[in-house]
Amino acid sequence: MPAWLPEALIFFSLVFLLLQESFAGERGVTPLLAWGAQALALFCLPFLPGEASLLGGSFLLHPQALLFKAIFLLSALVCTLYAVERPNPDREGRIRGEFLMTLQASLLGAMVLVSAGDLITLLIGLELATLPAVALSAWARRNPQSGEGGLKYVLLAALSSALLLFGFALLIGLSGSLALEAPARPLPLQGLVLALLLAGAGFKLSLPPFHLWAADVYQGAPTPVAIWLSTASKAAGLAFLFQLLQGPLAGALPDMLPLLALLAVLAMSLGNLVAVLQQNLKRFMAYSSISQAGYLLLGLLDGWSDAGLAAMLYYMLVYVIGNLVVFGVILERERDCGATEIEDFRGLIRLRPGLATAMLLGLLSLAGIPPLAGFTGKWFLFAQAAAGGWYWVVLLAAVNSTISLYYYLRIVRQMFIEVDGDLPVRGDGGTRAGRIIAAGTVAICLAGILPWLYEGMRGML
Amino acid sequence: MKAAWITTALLALHSLSAARDWTQPTLAERAAEAAGRSPWESAFWIGLGLAGTLAAMTLLGLSLVYAERKIAARFQCRLGPTRVGWRGTLQTLADTFKLISKADLVPRDADRLLFFTAPWLVVSGMLLALVNIPASPLLFVVDLNIGLLFISAVGALSVLGILLGGWASNNKWSLLGSMRAGAQIISYELSLTLSLLVIVLFTGSLSLGEIVQSQQEGWWLWRGHLPAMVAFLVFVIASTAELNRTPFDLAEGESELTAGFHTEYSGLRFALFYLAEFLNMFIAAGLAATLFLGGWMPLHIAGLQTFNRVMDFIPPLVWFGLKTGGLIFVFMWLRWTFPRLRIDQLLKLEWRFLLPLSMVNLLVAALVLLLGVYGKGGPA
Amino acid sequence: MRPSDPFFYLFALLALGLARACVCSQHLLRATLYLAGVLFCGAAFYVILDAEFLAGIQLLVYIGGISVLLIFAIMLTRGPDLLKDRPSPLRRNLALALSLSFMGLCSFLVLRTDWPAALPAEPHENPVRDMGVRLLNPGEGGLLLPFEVISVLLLCVAIAAIYLARPGSGEERPLS
């Protein structure tokens, strides 16, 4: 199967959605065009060649890219399926072709980003992943919060792009090449280049001090978009960091370790401490995702190793599935009672026991409770950090895990213990989202106990 | 007697041009070449270029305003200026003196800095574009290798000047007029640039000198087949709109907006805006002549040797003048014939018709180029 | 000293002055004009460096596009009233300290760096054509993929922006 097939599928689906939206009139678009292409692309991934280089090396395919593409396609598929349910993100009765098209564009950007073979492609892939996501976050035009979030996101995205472009300009100008590889001789201004590139990656990963956009954007954005931002967009940030670390910053990782450790601790602690105070569940998930990004960085503290890479990819996958489940439940509740405050989950076990159970498992997995997948993922990451000798970081990470357990259980308490008195609206459910949530929940449980997922990833790399 | 005068004038002009020798160095090249040898010579060429451009600006301004008034008068069955000079030829000169000696009014609440800067921005953008226009092998100030790009780029200065001038006047008519003008110029810039690209595609160069040279064998209007003709039409329509001339003169529609963005301007600064308007028309016509009608290249018809010789005898400057003058006449003709469009008609024309048309046209041009079917037929 | 050096310093000084004026101006529209001036100086630098094409693009994109866009945005939003705030001394000094420290950092890094000799520039007979060919070259060293991807980016972002800016049903509609 040709290596470019998934990208081509997504691209053509984008074009067809645009054409259909232009000419179909009131009938609107066929969502199948969007999620069908995503599902087909996901299905194609195992049959692609393991290594390929196209277009003079500007498009590369390797196992790491395949794994990332699987993550992107999975979350895009789930986002699309969530989004086509009523009410739609723009609450205009039917799903707009523009919405699906913009989502496809963001997905295409992420896929190009992981396959990029030179600096220009990398940068443009990153922009294509980010800018449509910015537009998506402001999609709910009736909701002022959505506009506010979109504005904050676009301003900070522009700032991070500016920093990143400055870094790229220095890198390309000083090394004189567009190749995505470590410069032959040490660059002048290496430190500045490194700081600028790291800032760009930090923004995508919402690592402090570049996290300021996350909470407002997650809260304001339509929930399917918040899912996209917290899963694929974050994975794209990780992929971008990987590309940098394998490319221009390859030699610089050992010098960066203290900085990365600091960033990791900062992200975990800050995300956790602020998450404790949140009342809105989407805001809460934003801070939770900031702290999760901190855990992810632990995998790098051992230096660049296959084991670390596998641990990070595995954790990323587990985190993505966990987030898809938790956000799926949030989405269902939002449809039932129109709000996403933590209070709206009170007594959920009485109202919708299935949803409550899924939410419980998803949250516990994010907190890292055995035997769920989140625990296994964190275990591998902590092991990496410990192997690198960063015991104080591991200690702090363990403390942070405990704190996170506290605030994840706050929601569980609302759902399972505070079941007396007036309960919120029940809602009728019965959407396709329920099946996806169920499948995700099963995946979380199984991935924690079946070892072959991690082993398989490690074997691939 | 008259015939003798004309022959003498033609001979004099002809001596200015080296016939068939169409690769004279431009003034800038002469200056650069002389720079190492003698700085004075270099300075002479640069000075000549600047002085020539300024003189051309003045002369063109005066004569174009006169021409517009005469032609308008003809269209309206009037006589136009008749009193000052022979058949009123000095009327515009007199009007210029009147304008310069008028009181220089600045509205009380105007933003003085921007108010003073705006006309100069407009004029400097136009001046920068003007030096690129090849009028003849000898009258060619500078041939940038990005000539076309440069001309559309410095056009931006004019937009900036118009917007700032309208804003700084602190008058609602001015503001509305400048926003209309800006929006219109930006919209029509798209199809204008796309039609320019057709010729860039055929010549493979952005340099106006090279574009003229490439038409030795025949003008692009014919050699480029259908795409070039469509591009020419789009260019004329879009540049009429860019010039804010009727039927696209919403920006200064007298009945709605007094006079548009220059309502509050008087005296010298008004004269500058007025000058820029007419010179922009010259630039648009000159560009169209250069790109589509062979610039200074004479009209040749393949196989007619004698005819071609005779055509060669007519100096390049005259060829350029005739083509440009003809196009300027077309612009004026349009202005005094058509009524003004409504804003929605204006936008529809650009976004629903001209823009798709010129995009498709560019693709067709690429196809024509790819199949290599251009360069045959027509006058060559 | 090359003949272009005085021009470089002239434009550099001009750019600095205009940049300062742009930041310090209390008047939004004037600040835009100053910004356009800074960008024009950027085009001049490109000309000094023999990159005429970039200079043209700089003029076209930044002065013809960005500045005009800024002016339109200001005009449509009654902008100058927005900038009537006088920053407090704390904010001023903080901003000054921050920018000076960034400048210090950059100067320190630039001065401390052992700059490699300028990379040998390949002579281009027709740089614009070479650039065009490279942008559409699918082979080694070609930039076809980013070129195509950026067109998808522009298309999608333009459509999304139109969608966001368009009034929805029930809101006020413009004249058609």
Short mmCIF file of N, CA and C in Angstrom, two decimals, chain A residues 377-432:
data_model
loop_
_atom_site.label_atom_id
_atom_site.label_comp_id
_atom_site.label_asym_id
_atom_site.label_seq_id
_atom_site.Cartn_x
_atom_site.Cartn_y
_atom_site.Cartn_z
N GLY A 377 1.09 2.89 32.50
CA GLY A 377 1.79 3.93 31.76
C GLY A 377 2.69 4.74 32.66
N LYS A 378 2.13 5.17 33.81
CA LYS A 378 2.94 5.97 34.72
C LYS A 378 4.11 5.17 35.24
N TRP A 379 3.87 3.90 35.48
CA TRP A 379 4.93 3.03 36.00
C TRP A 379 6.13 3.04 35.05
N PHE A 380 5.87 2.85 33.76
CA PHE A 380 6.97 2.85 32.79
C PHE A 380 7.68 4.20 32.78
N LEU A 381 6.91 5.27 32.85
CA LEU A 381 7.53 6.61 32.81
C LEU A 381 8.40 6.84 34.04
N PHE A 382 7.87 6.47 35.22
CA PHE A 382 8.65 6.65 36.45
C PHE A 382 9.91 5.81 36.39
N ALA A 383 9.78 4.59 35.81
CA ALA A 383 10.95 3.72 35.71
C ALA A 383 12.01 4.38 34.85
N GLN A 384 11.59 5.03 33.76
CA GLN A 384 12.55 5.73 32.90
C GLN A 384 13.27 6.82 33.67
N ALA A 385 12.49 7.64 34.39
CA ALA A 385 13.10 8.73 35.13
C ALA A 385 14.07 8.18 36.18
N ALA A 386 13.65 7.09 36.82
CA ALA A 386 14.51 6.50 37.85
C ALA A 386 15.79 5.95 37.22
N ALA A 387 15.64 5.36 36.04
CA ALA A 387 16.82 4.81 35.37
C ALA A 387 17.80 5.91 35.03
N GLY A 388 17.29 7.12 34.79
CA GLY A 388 18.17 8.23 34.51
C GLY A 388 18.73 8.84 35.78
N GLY A 389 18.30 8.34 36.95
CA GLY A 389 18.84 8.85 38.20
C GLY A 389 18.10 10.05 38.75
N TRP A 390 16.93 10.34 38.21
CA TRP A 390 16.20 11.53 38.67
C TRP A 390 15.23 11.15 39.78
N TYR A 391 15.78 10.74 40.94
CA TYR A 391 14.90 10.23 41.99
C TYR A 391 14.00 11.30 42.56
N TRP A 392 14.54 12.54 42.69
CA TRP A 392 13.69 13.59 43.28
C TRP A 392 12.50 13.91 42.39
N VAL A 393 12.72 13.77 41.08
CA VAL A 393 11.59 14.01 40.18
C VAL A 393 10.55 12.91 40.34
N VAL A 394 11.02 11.68 40.45
CA VAL A 394 10.10 10.56 40.62
C VAL A 394 9.30 10.74 41.90
N LEU A 395 10.00 11.17 42.96
CA LEU A 395 9.34 11.38 44.25
C LEU A 395 8.24 12.42 44.11
N LEU A 396 8.61 13.55 43.47
CA LEU A 396 7.62 14.61 43.31
C LEU A 396 6.46 14.14 42.44
N ALA A 397 6.79 13.33 41.43
CA ALA A 397 5.73 12.84 40.56
C ALA A 397 4.79 11.95 41.35
N ALA A 398 5.34 11.13 42.25
CA ALA A 398 4.49 10.25 43.05
C ALA A 398 3.60 11.08 43.97
N VAL A 399 4.19 12.13 44.58
CA VAL A 399 3.38 13.01 45.44
C VAL A 399 2.25 13.63 44.63
N ASN A 400 2.62 14.07 43.41
CA ASN A 400 1.61 14.70 42.56
C ASN A 400 0.51 13.73 42.18
N SER A 401 0.89 12.47 41.96
CA SER A 401 -0.12 11.47 41.63
C SER A 401 -1.13 11.37 42.77
N THR A 402 -0.61 11.44 44.00
CA THR A 402 -1.50 11.34 45.15
C THR A 402 -2.45 12.53 45.18
N ILE A 403 -1.87 13.74 44.94
CA ILE A 403 -2.74 14.91 44.93
C ILE A 403 -3.80 14.76 43.86
N SER A 404 -3.39 14.25 42.71
CA SER A 404 -4.34 14.15 41.60
C SER A 404 -5.45 13.17 41.97
N LEU A 405 -5.08 12.14 42.72
CA LEU A 405 -6.11 11.19 43.14
C LEU A 405 -7.18 11.92 43.92
N TYR A 406 -6.76 12.89 44.74
CA TYR A 406 -7.71 13.64 45.56
C TYR A 406 -8.75 14.33 44.68
N TYR A 407 -8.24 15.05 43.66
CA TYR A 407 -9.25 15.83 42.93
C TYR A 407 -10.02 14.97 41.93
N TYR A 408 -9.42 13.88 41.45
CA TYR A 408 -10.23 13.01 40.59
C TYR A 408 -11.35 12.38 41.42
N LEU A 409 -11.01 12.05 42.69
CA LEU A 409 -12.02 11.41 43.53
C LEU A 409 -13.10 12.40 43.94
N ARG A 410 -12.80 13.70 43.89
CA ARG A 410 -13.82 14.69 44.17
C ARG A 410 -15.03 14.50 43.24
N ILE A 411 -14.71 14.21 41.99
CA ILE A 411 -15.80 14.02 41.04
C ILE A 411 -16.51 12.69 41.30
N VAL A 412 -15.69 11.69 41.61
CA VAL A 412 -16.27 10.37 41.91
C VAL A 412 -17.22 10.50 43.10
N ARG A 413 -16.83 11.30 44.08
CA ARG A 413 -17.67 11.50 45.24
C ARG A 413 -19.02 12.11 44.84
N GLN A 414 -18.97 13.12 43.98
CA GLN A 414 -20.21 13.72 43.50
C GLN A 414 -21.09 12.68 42.82
N MET A 415 -20.45 11.81 42.07
CA MET A 415 -21.25 10.88 41.28
C MET A 415 -21.83 9.75 42.13
N PHE A 416 -21.01 9.27 43.09
CA PHE A 416 -21.39 8.02 43.76
C PHE A 416 -21.90 8.21 45.17
N ILE A 417 -21.47 9.27 45.88
CA ILE A 417 -21.81 9.37 47.30
C ILE A 417 -22.90 10.40 47.55
N GLU A 418 -22.80 11.55 46.87
CA GLU A 418 -23.81 12.58 47.11
C GLU A 418 -25.03 12.30 46.26
N VAL A 419 -25.79 11.31 46.64
CA VAL A 419 -26.88 10.90 45.78
C VAL A 419 -28.24 11.28 46.35
N ASP A 420 -28.25 12.05 47.47
CA ASP A 420 -29.54 12.40 48.07
C ASP A 420 -30.01 13.75 47.55
N GLY A 421 -31.23 14.07 47.85
CA GLY A 421 -31.77 15.38 47.50
C GLY A 421 -32.15 15.46 46.03
N ASP A 422 -32.29 16.72 45.58
CA ASP A 422 -32.68 16.94 44.19
C ASP A 422 -31.52 16.58 43.27
N LEU A 423 -31.77 15.68 42.36
CA LEU A 423 -30.72 15.32 41.41
C LEU A 423 -30.92 16.12 40.13
N PRO A 424 -29.84 16.35 39.39
CA PRO A 424 -29.98 17.06 38.10
C PRO A 424 -30.80 16.24 37.12
N VAL A 425 -31.04 16.82 35.96
CA VAL A 425 -31.85 16.16 34.94
C VAL A 425 -31.18 14.85 34.53
N ARG A 426 -32.02 13.88 34.19
CA ARG A 426 -31.43 12.61 33.82
C ARG A 426 -30.96 12.61 32.36
N GLY A 427 -31.86 13.08 31.48
CA GLY A 427 -31.50 13.01 30.06
C GLY A 427 -31.86 11.66 29.51
N ASP A 428 -31.86 11.55 28.21
CA ASP A 428 -32.35 10.29 27.64
C ASP A 428 -31.24 9.41 27.06
N GLY A 429 -30.09 10.01 26.76
CA GLY A 429 -29.00 9.19 26.24
C GLY A 429 -29.34 8.58 24.90
N GLY A 430 -28.88 7.36 24.73
CA GLY A 430 -29.23 6.65 23.51
C GLY A 430 -28.53 7.17 22.28
N THR A 431 -27.37 7.76 22.44
CA THR A 431 -26.63 8.18 21.26
C THR A 431 -25.49 7.20 21.01
N ARG A 432 -24.85 7.41 19.86
CA ARG A 432 -23.75 6.53 19.51
C ARG A 432 -22.57 6.69 20.48
#
